[in-house]
Coordinates of C-alpha atoms and ligand atoms in Angstrom, one line a residue:
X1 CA -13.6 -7.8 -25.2
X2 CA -10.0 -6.8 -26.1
X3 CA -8.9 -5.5 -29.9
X4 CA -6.4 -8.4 -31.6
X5 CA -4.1 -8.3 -34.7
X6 CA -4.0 -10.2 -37.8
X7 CA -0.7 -11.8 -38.4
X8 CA 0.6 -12.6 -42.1
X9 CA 0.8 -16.3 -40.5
X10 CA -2.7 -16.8 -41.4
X11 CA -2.3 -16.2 -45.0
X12 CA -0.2 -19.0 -45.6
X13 CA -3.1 -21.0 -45.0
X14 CA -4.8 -19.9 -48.2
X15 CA -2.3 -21.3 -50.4
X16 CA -3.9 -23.5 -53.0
X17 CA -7.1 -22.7 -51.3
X18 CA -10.5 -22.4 -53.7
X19 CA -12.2 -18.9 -52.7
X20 CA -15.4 -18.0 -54.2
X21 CA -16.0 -13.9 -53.2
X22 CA -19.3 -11.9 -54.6
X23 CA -19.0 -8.8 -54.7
X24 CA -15.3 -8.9 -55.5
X25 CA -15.0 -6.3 -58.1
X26 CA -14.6 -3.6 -55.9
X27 CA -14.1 -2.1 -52.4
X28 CA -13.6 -5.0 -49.1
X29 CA -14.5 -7.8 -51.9
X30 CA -11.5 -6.3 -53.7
X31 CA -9.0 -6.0 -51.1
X32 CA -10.0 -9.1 -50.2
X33 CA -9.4 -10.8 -53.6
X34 CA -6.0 -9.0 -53.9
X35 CA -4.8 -10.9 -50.3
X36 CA -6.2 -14.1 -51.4
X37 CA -4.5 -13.8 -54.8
X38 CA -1.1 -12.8 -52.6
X39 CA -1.6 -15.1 -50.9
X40 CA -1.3 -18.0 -53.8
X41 CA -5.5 -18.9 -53.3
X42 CA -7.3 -19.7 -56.3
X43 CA -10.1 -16.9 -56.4
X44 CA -13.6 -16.9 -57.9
X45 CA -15.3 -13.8 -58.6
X46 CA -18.9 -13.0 -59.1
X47 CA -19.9 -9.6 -59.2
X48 CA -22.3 -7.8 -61.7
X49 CA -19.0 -5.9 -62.5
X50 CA -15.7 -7.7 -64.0
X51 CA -12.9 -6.7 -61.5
X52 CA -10.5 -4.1 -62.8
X53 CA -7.7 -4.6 -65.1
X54 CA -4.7 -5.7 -62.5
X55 CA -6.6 -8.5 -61.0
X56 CA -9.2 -9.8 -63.5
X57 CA -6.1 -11.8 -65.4
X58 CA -5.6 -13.5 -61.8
X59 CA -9.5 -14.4 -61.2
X60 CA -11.8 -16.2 -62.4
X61 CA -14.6 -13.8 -63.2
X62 CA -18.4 -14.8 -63.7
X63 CA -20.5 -12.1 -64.4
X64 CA -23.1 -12.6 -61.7
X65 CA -25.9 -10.5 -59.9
X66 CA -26.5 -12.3 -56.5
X67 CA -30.4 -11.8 -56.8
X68 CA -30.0 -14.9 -59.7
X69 CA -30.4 -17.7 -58.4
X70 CA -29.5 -19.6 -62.3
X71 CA -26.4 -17.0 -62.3
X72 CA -24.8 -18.4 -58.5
X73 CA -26.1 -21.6 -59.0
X74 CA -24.1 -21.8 -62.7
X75 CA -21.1 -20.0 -61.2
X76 CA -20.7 -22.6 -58.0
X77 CA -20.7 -25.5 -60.7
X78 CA -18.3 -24.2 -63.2
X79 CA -16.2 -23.4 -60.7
X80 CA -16.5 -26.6 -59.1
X81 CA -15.9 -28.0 -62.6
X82 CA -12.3 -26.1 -62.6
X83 CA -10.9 -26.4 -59.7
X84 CA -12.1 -30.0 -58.7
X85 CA -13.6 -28.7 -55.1
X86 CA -14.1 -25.5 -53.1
X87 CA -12.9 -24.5 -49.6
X88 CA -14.1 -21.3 -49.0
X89 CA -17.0 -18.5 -49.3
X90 CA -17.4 -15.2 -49.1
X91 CA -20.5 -13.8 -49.1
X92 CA -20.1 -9.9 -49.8
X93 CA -22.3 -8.1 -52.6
X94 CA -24.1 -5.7 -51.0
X95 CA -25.6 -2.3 -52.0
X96 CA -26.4 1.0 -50.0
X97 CA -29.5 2.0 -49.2
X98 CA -32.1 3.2 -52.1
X99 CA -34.4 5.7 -51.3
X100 CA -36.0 6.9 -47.8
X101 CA -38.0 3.9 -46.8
X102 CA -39.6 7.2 -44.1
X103 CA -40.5 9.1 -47.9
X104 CA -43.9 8.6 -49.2
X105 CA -44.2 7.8 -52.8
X106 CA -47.8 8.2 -54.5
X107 CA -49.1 6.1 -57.7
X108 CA -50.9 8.3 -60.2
X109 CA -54.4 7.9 -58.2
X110 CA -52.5 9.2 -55.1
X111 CA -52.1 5.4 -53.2
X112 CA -49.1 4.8 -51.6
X113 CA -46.8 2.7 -53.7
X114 CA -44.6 -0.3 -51.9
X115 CA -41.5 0.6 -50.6
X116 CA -38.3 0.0 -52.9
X117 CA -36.5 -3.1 -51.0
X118 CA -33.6 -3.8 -53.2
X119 CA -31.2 -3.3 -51.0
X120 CA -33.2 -7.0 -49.0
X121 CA -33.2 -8.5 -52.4
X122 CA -29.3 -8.0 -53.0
X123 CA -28.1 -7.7 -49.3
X124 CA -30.0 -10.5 -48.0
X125 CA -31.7 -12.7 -50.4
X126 CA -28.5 -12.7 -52.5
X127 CA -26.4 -13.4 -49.3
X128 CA -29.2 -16.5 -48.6
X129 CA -28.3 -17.9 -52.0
X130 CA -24.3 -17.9 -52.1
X131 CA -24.5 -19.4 -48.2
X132 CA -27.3 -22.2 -49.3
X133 CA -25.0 -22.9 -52.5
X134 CA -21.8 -22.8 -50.1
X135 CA -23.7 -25.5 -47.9
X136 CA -24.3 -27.8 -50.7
X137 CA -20.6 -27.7 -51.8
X138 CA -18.7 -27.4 -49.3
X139 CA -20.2 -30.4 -48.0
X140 CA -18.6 -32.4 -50.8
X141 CA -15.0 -31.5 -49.5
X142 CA -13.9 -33.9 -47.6
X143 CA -11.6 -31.2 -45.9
X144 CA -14.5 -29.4 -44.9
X145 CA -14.4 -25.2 -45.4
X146 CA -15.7 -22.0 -44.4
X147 CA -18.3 -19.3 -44.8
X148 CA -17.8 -15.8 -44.4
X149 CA -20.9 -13.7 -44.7
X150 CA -20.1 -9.6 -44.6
X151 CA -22.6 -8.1 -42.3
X152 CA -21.8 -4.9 -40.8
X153 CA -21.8 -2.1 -37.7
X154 CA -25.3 -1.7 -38.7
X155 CA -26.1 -5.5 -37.8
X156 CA -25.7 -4.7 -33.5
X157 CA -26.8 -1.1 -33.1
X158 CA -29.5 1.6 -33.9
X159 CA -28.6 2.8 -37.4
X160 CA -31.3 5.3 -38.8
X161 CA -30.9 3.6 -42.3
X162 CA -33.7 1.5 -42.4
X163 CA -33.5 -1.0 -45.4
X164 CA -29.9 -1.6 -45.0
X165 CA -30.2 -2.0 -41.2
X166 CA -32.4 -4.5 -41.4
X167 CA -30.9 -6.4 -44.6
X168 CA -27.4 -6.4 -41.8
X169 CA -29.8 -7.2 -38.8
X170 CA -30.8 -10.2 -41.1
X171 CA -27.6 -11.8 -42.2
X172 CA -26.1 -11.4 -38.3
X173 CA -29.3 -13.7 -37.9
X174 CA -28.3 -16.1 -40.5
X175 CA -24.9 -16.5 -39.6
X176 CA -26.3 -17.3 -35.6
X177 CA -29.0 -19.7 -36.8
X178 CA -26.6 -21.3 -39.0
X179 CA -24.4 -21.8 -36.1
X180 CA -25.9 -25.0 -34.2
X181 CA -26.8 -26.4 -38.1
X182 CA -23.1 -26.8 -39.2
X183 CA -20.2 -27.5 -37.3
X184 CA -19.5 -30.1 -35.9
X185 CA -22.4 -31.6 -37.8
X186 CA -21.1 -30.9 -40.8
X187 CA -17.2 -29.5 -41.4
X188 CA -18.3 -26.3 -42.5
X189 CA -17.3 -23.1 -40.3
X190 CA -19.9 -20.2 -40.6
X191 CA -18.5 -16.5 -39.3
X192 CA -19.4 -13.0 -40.3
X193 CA -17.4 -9.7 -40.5
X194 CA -19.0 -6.3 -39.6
X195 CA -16.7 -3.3 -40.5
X196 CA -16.8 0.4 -39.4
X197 CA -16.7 3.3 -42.1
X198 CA -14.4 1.7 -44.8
X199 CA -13.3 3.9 -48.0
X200 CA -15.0 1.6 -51.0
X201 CA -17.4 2.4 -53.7
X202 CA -20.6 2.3 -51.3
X203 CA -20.1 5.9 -50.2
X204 CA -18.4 8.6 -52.0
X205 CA -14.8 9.1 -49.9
X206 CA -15.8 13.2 -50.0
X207 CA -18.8 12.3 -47.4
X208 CA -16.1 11.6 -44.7
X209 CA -14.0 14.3 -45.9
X210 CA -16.6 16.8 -45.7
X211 CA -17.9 15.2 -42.4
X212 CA -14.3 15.3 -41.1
X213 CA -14.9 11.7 -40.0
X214 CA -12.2 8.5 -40.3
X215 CA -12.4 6.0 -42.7
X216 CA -10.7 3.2 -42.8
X217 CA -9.1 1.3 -45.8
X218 CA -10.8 -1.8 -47.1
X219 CA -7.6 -3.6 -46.9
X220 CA -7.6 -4.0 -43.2
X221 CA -11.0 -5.4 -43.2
X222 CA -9.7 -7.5 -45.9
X223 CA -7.8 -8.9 -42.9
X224 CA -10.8 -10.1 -40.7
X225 CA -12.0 -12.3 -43.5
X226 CA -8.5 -14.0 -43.9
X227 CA -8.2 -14.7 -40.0
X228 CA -11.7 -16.3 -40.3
X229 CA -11.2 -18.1 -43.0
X230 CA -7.7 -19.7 -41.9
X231 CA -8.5 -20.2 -38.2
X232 CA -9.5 -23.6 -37.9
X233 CA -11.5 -22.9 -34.3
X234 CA -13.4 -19.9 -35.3
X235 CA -16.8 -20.8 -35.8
X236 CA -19.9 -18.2 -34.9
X237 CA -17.8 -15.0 -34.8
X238 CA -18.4 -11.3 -35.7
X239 CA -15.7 -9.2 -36.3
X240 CA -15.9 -5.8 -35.9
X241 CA -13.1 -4.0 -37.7
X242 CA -12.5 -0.3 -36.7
X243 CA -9.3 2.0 -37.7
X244 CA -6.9 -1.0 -38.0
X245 CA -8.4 -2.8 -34.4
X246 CA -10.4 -5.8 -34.8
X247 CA -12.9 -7.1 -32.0
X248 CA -14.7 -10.5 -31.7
X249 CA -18.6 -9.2 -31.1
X250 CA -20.7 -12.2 -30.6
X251 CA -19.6 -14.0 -28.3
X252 CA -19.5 -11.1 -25.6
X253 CA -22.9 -10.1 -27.2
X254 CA -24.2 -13.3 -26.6
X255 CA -23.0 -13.9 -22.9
X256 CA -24.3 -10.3 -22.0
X257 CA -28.3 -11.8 -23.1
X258 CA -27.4 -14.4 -21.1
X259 CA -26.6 -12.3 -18.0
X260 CA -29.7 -10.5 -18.7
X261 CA -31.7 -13.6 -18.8
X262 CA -30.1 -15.0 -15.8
X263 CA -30.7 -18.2 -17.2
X264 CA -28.7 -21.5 -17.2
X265 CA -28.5 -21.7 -20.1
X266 CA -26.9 -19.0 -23.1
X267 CA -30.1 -19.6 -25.5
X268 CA -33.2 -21.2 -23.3
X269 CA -35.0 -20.5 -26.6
X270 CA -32.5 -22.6 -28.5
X271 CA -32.8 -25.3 -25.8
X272 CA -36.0 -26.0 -26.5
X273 CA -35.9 -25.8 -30.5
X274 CA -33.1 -28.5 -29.9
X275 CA -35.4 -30.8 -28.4
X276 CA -38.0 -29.9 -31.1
X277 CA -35.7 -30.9 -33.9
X278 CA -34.3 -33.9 -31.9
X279 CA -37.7 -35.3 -31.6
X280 CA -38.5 -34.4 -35.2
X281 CA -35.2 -36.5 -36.0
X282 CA -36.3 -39.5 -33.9
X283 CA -40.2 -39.1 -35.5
X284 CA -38.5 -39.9 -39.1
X285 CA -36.2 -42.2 -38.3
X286 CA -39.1 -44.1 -36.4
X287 CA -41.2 -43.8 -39.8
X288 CA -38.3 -45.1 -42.2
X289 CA -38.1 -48.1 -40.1
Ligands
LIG1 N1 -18.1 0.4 -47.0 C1 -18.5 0.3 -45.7 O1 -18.4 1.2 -44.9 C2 -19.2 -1.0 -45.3 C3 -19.4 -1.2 -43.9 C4 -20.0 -2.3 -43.5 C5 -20.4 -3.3 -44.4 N2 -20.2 -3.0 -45.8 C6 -20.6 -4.1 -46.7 O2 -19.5 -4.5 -47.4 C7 -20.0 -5.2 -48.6 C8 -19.1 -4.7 -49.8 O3 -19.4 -3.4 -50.1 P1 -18.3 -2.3 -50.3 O4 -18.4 -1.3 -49.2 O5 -17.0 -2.9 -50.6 O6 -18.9 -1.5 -51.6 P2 -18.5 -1.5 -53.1 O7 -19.6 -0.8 -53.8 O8 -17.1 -1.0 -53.3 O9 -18.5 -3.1 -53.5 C9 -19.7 -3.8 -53.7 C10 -19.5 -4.8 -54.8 O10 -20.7 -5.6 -54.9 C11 -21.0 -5.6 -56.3 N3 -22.5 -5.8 -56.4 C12 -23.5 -4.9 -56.1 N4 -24.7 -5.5 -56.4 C13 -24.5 -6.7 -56.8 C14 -25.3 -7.8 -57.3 N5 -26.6 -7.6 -57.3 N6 -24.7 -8.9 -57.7 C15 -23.4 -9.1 -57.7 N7 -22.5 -8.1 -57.3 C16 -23.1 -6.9 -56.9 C17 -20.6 -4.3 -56.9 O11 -20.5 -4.4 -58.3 C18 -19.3 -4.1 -56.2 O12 -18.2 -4.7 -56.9 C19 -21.4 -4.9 -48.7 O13 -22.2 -6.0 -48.3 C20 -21.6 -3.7 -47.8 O14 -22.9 -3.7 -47.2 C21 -19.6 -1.9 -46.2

Protein backbone atom coordinates (compact mmCIF):
# COMPACT_ATOMS: atom_id res chain seq x y z
CA UNK A 1 0.00 0.00 0.00
CA UNK A 2 2.20 2.94 -1.15
CA UNK A 3 1.39 6.88 -0.15
CA UNK A 4 0.28 8.95 -3.57
CA UNK A 5 0.00 12.72 -4.32
CA UNK A 6 -2.81 14.81 -5.37
CA UNK A 7 -2.03 16.78 -8.49
CA UNK A 8 -3.90 20.23 -9.22
CA UNK A 9 -4.89 18.27 -12.54
CA UNK A 10 -7.74 16.92 -10.77
CA UNK A 11 -9.29 20.20 -9.87
CA UNK A 12 -9.92 21.19 -13.30
CA UNK A 13 -12.47 18.61 -13.25
CA UNK A 14 -14.67 20.51 -10.86
CA UNK A 15 -15.23 23.36 -13.05
CA UNK A 16 -18.95 24.04 -13.39
CA UNK A 17 -19.46 21.11 -11.19
CA UNK A 18 -22.64 21.20 -8.56
CA UNK A 19 -21.10 20.25 -4.95
CA UNK A 20 -23.40 19.96 -2.21
CA UNK A 21 -20.89 19.76 1.28
CA UNK A 22 -22.51 19.55 5.01
CA UNK A 23 -20.68 20.53 7.32
CA UNK A 24 -18.97 23.16 5.20
CA UNK A 25 -18.81 26.01 7.53
CA UNK A 26 -15.83 25.11 9.11
CA UNK A 27 -12.67 22.89 9.41
CA UNK A 28 -12.09 19.82 6.31
CA UNK A 29 -15.80 20.92 5.10
CA UNK A 30 -14.18 24.40 4.78
CA UNK A 31 -11.10 23.75 3.17
CA UNK A 32 -12.89 21.81 1.09
CA UNK A 33 -15.42 24.44 -0.08
CA UNK A 34 -12.54 26.97 -0.51
CA UNK A 35 -10.81 24.29 -3.35
CA UNK A 36 -14.10 23.67 -4.84
CA UNK A 37 -14.82 27.40 -5.05
CA UNK A 38 -11.01 27.72 -6.64
CA UNK A 39 -11.65 25.54 -8.47
CA UNK A 40 -14.71 27.36 -10.41
CA UNK A 41 -17.45 24.44 -8.84
CA UNK A 42 -20.73 25.72 -7.80
CA UNK A 43 -20.89 24.90 -4.02
CA UNK A 44 -23.82 24.21 -1.74
CA UNK A 45 -23.50 24.52 1.87
CA UNK A 46 -25.46 23.10 4.68
CA UNK A 47 -24.26 23.45 7.99
CA UNK A 48 -26.07 24.51 11.30
CA UNK A 49 -23.52 27.45 10.98
CA UNK A 50 -23.45 29.99 7.87
CA UNK A 51 -19.73 29.85 6.63
CA UNK A 52 -17.59 32.76 7.50
CA UNK A 53 -17.54 35.98 5.88
CA UNK A 54 -14.88 35.34 2.80
CA UNK A 55 -16.66 32.46 1.43
CA UNK A 56 -20.42 32.74 2.37
CA UNK A 57 -20.78 35.50 -0.76
CA UNK A 58 -19.32 32.43 -2.95
CA UNK A 59 -21.79 29.64 -1.52
CA UNK A 60 -24.98 28.93 -1.43
CA UNK A 61 -25.74 28.60 2.26
CA UNK A 62 -28.82 26.69 3.74
CA UNK A 63 -28.99 26.65 7.26
CA UNK A 64 -29.26 22.94 7.93
CA UNK A 65 -28.77 20.50 10.90
CA UNK A 66 -28.16 17.01 9.20
CA UNK A 67 -30.41 15.26 12.00
CA UNK A 68 -33.55 17.11 9.74
CA UNK A 69 -34.63 15.19 7.50
CA UNK A 70 -37.38 18.31 6.18
CA UNK A 71 -34.05 20.67 6.45
CA UNK A 72 -31.70 18.12 3.76
CA UNK A 73 -34.60 17.09 2.02
CA UNK A 74 -35.57 21.15 1.37
CA UNK A 75 -31.95 22.00 0.79
CA UNK A 76 -31.34 19.04 -2.07
CA UNK A 77 -34.43 20.51 -3.90
CA UNK A 78 -33.76 24.13 -3.88
CA UNK A 79 -30.60 23.47 -4.88
CA UNK A 80 -31.66 21.27 -7.58
CA UNK A 81 -34.11 24.13 -8.33
CA UNK A 82 -30.89 26.55 -9.02
CA UNK A 83 -28.56 24.90 -10.47
CA UNK A 84 -30.73 22.64 -12.91
CA UNK A 85 -28.84 19.19 -11.53
CA UNK A 86 -26.19 18.10 -9.04
CA UNK A 87 -22.91 16.16 -9.58
CA UNK A 88 -21.52 15.77 -6.42
CA UNK A 89 -21.86 15.01 -2.49
CA UNK A 90 -20.08 15.37 0.42
CA UNK A 91 -21.23 14.05 3.31
CA UNK A 92 -19.18 15.68 6.30
CA UNK A 93 -21.10 17.19 9.49
CA UNK A 94 -19.92 15.40 12.13
CA UNK A 95 -19.47 16.15 15.87
CA UNK A 96 -16.93 14.89 18.66
CA UNK A 97 -17.75 12.79 21.12
CA UNK A 98 -20.34 13.98 24.04
CA UNK A 99 -19.87 12.67 27.27
CA UNK A 100 -18.15 9.22 28.54
CA UNK A 101 -20.42 6.61 27.21
CA UNK A 102 -17.98 4.31 30.25
CA UNK A 103 -19.62 7.30 32.95
CA UNK A 104 -22.73 6.39 34.71
CA UNK A 105 -25.38 8.96 34.93
CA UNK A 106 -28.26 8.44 37.58
CA UNK A 107 -32.08 9.83 37.27
CA UNK A 108 -33.37 11.32 40.47
CA UNK A 109 -34.52 7.72 41.85
CA UNK A 110 -30.85 6.52 41.24
CA UNK A 111 -31.71 4.33 37.67
CA UNK A 112 -29.33 4.60 35.21
CA UNK A 113 -30.27 7.04 32.52
CA UNK A 114 -29.71 6.15 28.51
CA UNK A 115 -26.55 6.97 27.26
CA UNK A 116 -26.23 10.51 25.28
CA UNK A 117 -25.85 9.20 21.45
CA UNK A 118 -25.78 12.46 19.60
CA UNK A 119 -22.84 12.05 18.18
CA UNK A 120 -24.88 8.58 16.09
CA UNK A 121 -27.72 10.94 15.46
CA UNK A 122 -25.40 13.67 13.68
CA UNK A 123 -22.44 11.40 12.56
CA UNK A 124 -24.39 8.64 11.21
CA UNK A 125 -28.05 9.12 10.92
CA UNK A 126 -27.24 12.61 9.39
CA UNK A 127 -24.63 11.05 7.13
CA UNK A 128 -27.61 8.25 6.11
CA UNK A 129 -29.74 11.11 5.06
CA UNK A 130 -27.41 13.38 2.76
CA UNK A 131 -26.16 9.80 0.99
CA UNK A 132 -30.07 8.52 0.58
CA UNK A 133 -30.94 12.17 -0.68
CA UNK A 134 -27.55 12.00 -2.93
CA UNK A 135 -28.98 8.63 -4.36
CA UNK A 136 -32.22 10.02 -5.38
CA UNK A 137 -30.56 12.89 -7.23
CA UNK A 138 -27.84 12.04 -8.50
CA UNK A 139 -29.70 9.43 -10.29
CA UNK A 140 -31.40 12.18 -12.32
CA UNK A 141 -28.06 13.28 -13.87
CA UNK A 142 -27.67 11.82 -16.80
CA UNK A 143 -23.83 12.35 -16.25
CA UNK A 144 -23.92 10.41 -13.31
CA UNK A 145 -21.79 11.78 -10.00
CA UNK A 146 -20.18 11.01 -6.79
CA UNK A 147 -20.52 10.55 -3.12
CA UNK A 148 -17.97 11.26 -0.71
CA UNK A 149 -18.85 10.31 2.81
CA UNK A 150 -16.00 11.62 5.67
CA UNK A 151 -15.36 8.72 7.95
CA UNK A 152 -12.22 8.72 9.72
CA UNK A 153 -8.85 6.86 11.38
CA UNK A 154 -11.36 5.83 13.97
CA UNK A 155 -13.38 3.78 11.24
CA UNK A 156 -10.33 0.75 10.93
CA UNK A 157 -8.64 0.63 14.37
CA UNK A 158 -9.25 0.37 18.20
CA UNK A 159 -10.02 3.97 19.20
CA UNK A 160 -11.06 4.23 22.99
CA UNK A 161 -13.78 6.91 21.99
CA UNK A 162 -16.67 4.91 21.94
CA UNK A 163 -19.67 6.80 20.45
CA UNK A 164 -17.66 8.34 17.78
CA UNK A 165 -15.86 5.02 16.93
CA UNK A 166 -18.73 3.45 16.31
CA UNK A 167 -20.69 6.41 14.49
CA UNK A 168 -17.03 6.03 11.95
CA UNK A 169 -17.17 2.16 12.16
CA UNK A 170 -20.76 2.76 10.76
CA UNK A 171 -20.35 5.00 7.81
CA UNK A 172 -17.00 2.82 6.64
CA UNK A 173 -20.02 0.18 6.61
CA UNK A 174 -22.20 2.27 4.58
CA UNK A 175 -19.89 3.32 2.05
CA UNK A 176 -18.92 -0.83 1.61
CA UNK A 177 -22.57 -1.84 1.42
CA UNK A 178 -23.27 0.77 -0.82
CA UNK A 179 -20.59 -0.36 -3.07
CA UNK A 180 -22.19 -3.46 -5.01
CA UNK A 181 -25.75 -1.17 -4.99
CA UNK A 182 -24.38 1.61 -7.26
CA UNK A 183 -21.99 1.53 -9.78
CA UNK A 184 -22.19 0.23 -12.46
CA UNK A 185 -25.85 -0.23 -11.71
CA UNK A 186 -26.36 3.10 -11.35
CA UNK A 187 -23.58 6.00 -12.46
CA UNK A 188 -23.10 7.08 -9.04
CA UNK A 189 -19.47 6.58 -7.50
CA UNK A 190 -19.57 6.04 -3.55
CA UNK A 191 -15.88 6.64 -1.69
CA UNK A 192 -15.04 7.74 1.73
CA UNK A 193 -12.12 9.74 3.33
CA UNK A 194 -10.66 8.89 6.75
CA UNK A 195 -8.10 11.63 8.01
CA UNK A 196 -5.45 11.55 10.78
CA UNK A 197 -5.36 14.44 13.47
CA UNK A 198 -6.39 17.52 11.40
CA UNK A 199 -6.33 21.17 13.00
CA UNK A 200 -10.31 22.10 12.65
CA UNK A 201 -12.88 23.12 15.15
CA UNK A 202 -13.49 19.41 16.49
CA UNK A 203 -10.50 19.66 18.86
CA UNK A 204 -9.08 22.67 20.36
CA UNK A 205 -5.38 23.05 18.34
CA UNK A 206 -3.73 23.54 22.12
CA UNK A 207 -4.55 19.61 22.82
CA UNK A 208 -1.79 18.74 20.22
CA UNK A 209 0.27 21.51 21.35
CA UNK A 210 0.23 20.53 24.78
CA UNK A 211 0.47 16.79 23.70
CA UNK A 212 3.36 17.73 21.46
CA UNK A 213 1.67 15.72 18.79
CA UNK A 214 1.36 16.69 14.72
CA UNK A 215 -1.52 17.94 13.24
CA UNK A 216 -2.11 18.26 10.04
CA UNK A 217 -4.04 21.12 8.08
CA UNK A 218 -7.45 20.52 6.81
CA UNK A 219 -6.51 21.72 3.52
CA UNK A 220 -4.63 18.59 2.56
CA UNK A 221 -7.43 16.46 3.45
CA UNK A 222 -9.38 18.84 1.45
CA UNK A 223 -7.29 17.10 -1.27
CA UNK A 224 -8.50 13.51 -0.89
CA UNK A 225 -12.05 14.54 -1.36
CA UNK A 226 -11.15 16.35 -4.71
CA UNK A 227 -9.11 13.27 -6.09
CA UNK A 228 -12.29 11.23 -5.26
CA UNK A 229 -14.53 13.21 -6.60
CA UNK A 230 -12.71 13.87 -10.06
CA UNK A 231 -11.34 10.42 -10.63
CA UNK A 232 -13.64 8.80 -12.83
CA UNK A 233 -12.46 4.99 -11.71
CA UNK A 234 -12.46 5.41 -8.00
CA UNK A 235 -15.30 3.81 -6.64
CA UNK A 236 -15.19 1.94 -3.01
CA UNK A 237 -12.05 3.71 -1.67
CA UNK A 238 -10.82 5.04 1.79
CA UNK A 239 -8.40 7.49 1.95
CA UNK A 240 -6.42 7.73 4.72
CA UNK A 241 -4.76 11.16 4.81
CA UNK A 242 -1.75 11.59 7.29
CA UNK A 243 0.87 14.70 7.43
CA UNK A 244 0.54 15.55 3.69
CA UNK A 245 0.67 11.42 2.46
CA UNK A 246 -2.51 9.94 1.36
CA UNK A 247 -3.13 6.00 1.27
CA UNK A 248 -5.91 4.04 -0.40
CA UNK A 249 -7.16 1.70 2.80
CA UNK A 250 -9.83 -0.54 1.56
CA UNK A 251 -8.88 -2.23 -0.95
CA UNK A 252 -5.63 -3.73 0.89
CA UNK A 253 -8.02 -4.05 3.88
CA UNK A 254 -10.22 -5.98 2.02
CA UNK A 255 -7.73 -8.43 0.23
CA UNK A 256 -6.02 -8.98 3.69
CA UNK A 257 -9.85 -10.65 5.03
CA UNK A 258 -9.67 -12.36 2.01
CA UNK A 259 -6.28 -13.97 2.75
CA UNK A 260 -7.46 -14.62 6.09
CA UNK A 261 -10.45 -16.44 4.78
CA UNK A 262 -8.56 -18.29 2.31
CA UNK A 263 -11.51 -18.18 0.31
CA UNK A 264 -12.15 -17.85 -3.48
CA UNK A 265 -13.89 -15.49 -3.28
CA UNK A 266 -13.08 -11.61 -1.56
CA UNK A 267 -16.71 -11.49 0.25
CA UNK A 268 -18.13 -15.38 0.42
CA UNK A 269 -20.76 -13.61 2.62
CA UNK A 270 -21.57 -11.15 -0.26
CA UNK A 271 -21.68 -14.06 -2.66
CA UNK A 272 -24.40 -15.45 -1.24
CA UNK A 273 -26.49 -12.13 -0.44
CA UNK A 274 -25.97 -11.72 -4.33
CA UNK A 275 -27.81 -14.71 -5.12
CA UNK A 276 -30.40 -13.82 -2.36
CA UNK A 277 -31.20 -10.46 -4.01
CA UNK A 278 -30.89 -12.05 -7.57
CA UNK A 279 -33.56 -14.45 -6.70
CA UNK A 280 -35.61 -11.77 -4.91
CA UNK A 281 -35.28 -9.83 -8.43
CA UNK A 282 -36.34 -12.77 -10.56
CA UNK A 283 -39.43 -13.61 -7.69
CA UNK A 284 -40.87 -9.87 -8.70
CA UNK A 285 -40.33 -9.85 -11.95
CA UNK A 286 -42.09 -13.35 -12.16
CA UNK A 287 -45.07 -11.75 -10.08
CA UNK A 288 -45.51 -8.54 -12.42
CA UNK A 289 -45.80 -10.80 -15.25
N1 LIG B 1 -10.54 16.93 12.79
C1 LIG B 1 -10.15 15.67 12.79
O1 LIG B 1 -9.08 15.30 13.31
C2 LIG B 1 -11.01 14.65 12.08
C3 LIG B 1 -10.46 13.39 11.80
C4 LIG B 1 -11.25 12.44 11.18
C5 LIG B 1 -12.56 12.76 10.80
N2 LIG B 1 -13.06 14.00 11.10
C6 LIG B 1 -14.43 14.27 10.66
O2 LIG B 1 -14.42 15.39 9.80
C7 LIG B 1 -15.75 15.92 9.73
C8 LIG B 1 -15.68 17.42 9.81
O3 LIG B 1 -15.25 17.80 11.11
P1 LIG B 1 -14.09 18.83 11.36
O4 LIG B 1 -12.97 18.12 12.01
O5 LIG B 1 -13.83 19.64 10.14
O6 LIG B 1 -14.77 19.69 12.54
P2 LIG B 1 -15.40 21.16 12.57
O7 LIG B 1 -16.06 21.24 13.89
O8 LIG B 1 -14.37 22.17 12.24
O9 LIG B 1 -16.47 21.13 11.40
C9 LIG B 1 -17.71 20.45 11.53
C10 LIG B 1 -18.80 21.25 10.83
O10 LIG B 1 -20.01 20.50 10.91
C11 LIG B 1 -21.04 21.38 11.33
N3 LIG B 1 -22.07 20.63 12.04
C12 LIG B 1 -21.99 20.05 13.28
N4 LIG B 1 -23.16 19.48 13.60
C13 LIG B 1 -23.99 19.68 12.55
C14 LIG B 1 -25.34 19.33 12.29
N5 LIG B 1 -26.08 18.66 13.18
N6 LIG B 1 -25.88 19.70 11.11
C15 LIG B 1 -25.16 20.40 10.20
N7 LIG B 1 -23.88 20.78 10.40
C16 LIG B 1 -23.31 20.42 11.57
C17 LIG B 1 -20.37 22.41 12.22
O11 LIG B 1 -21.14 23.59 12.34
C18 LIG B 1 -19.06 22.62 11.46
O12 LIG B 1 -19.17 23.60 10.48
C19 LIG B 1 -16.53 15.25 10.85
O13 LIG B 1 -17.35 14.22 10.31
C20 LIG B 1 -15.44 14.65 11.72
O14 LIG B 1 -15.89 13.54 12.44
C21 LIG B 1 -12.31 14.94 11.71
Amino acid sequence: MEDFTISDDNLDDLKNKVVIITGGSSGIGLATVKLFVESGAKVVVGDVNPPPEPEKPKVTYFPVDVTSWDDQAAMFKKAEELHGSIDHVFANAGISPKGSFMDDQLDENGELLAPNLRVMDVNLTGCMYTTKLGIYYLKKNDKGGSIVLTASASSFQRFSVIDYTTSKHAVLGLMRSLVGNLHPNLPIRINAISPSWTNTGIMPPYFFTLLGNKVQSPDIVARSVVVLMADKSRHGQLIYSAEGKFKEMDGSMLSHVKKMLGSESSEPEEGVMQKILAYGEAMKAKQTL
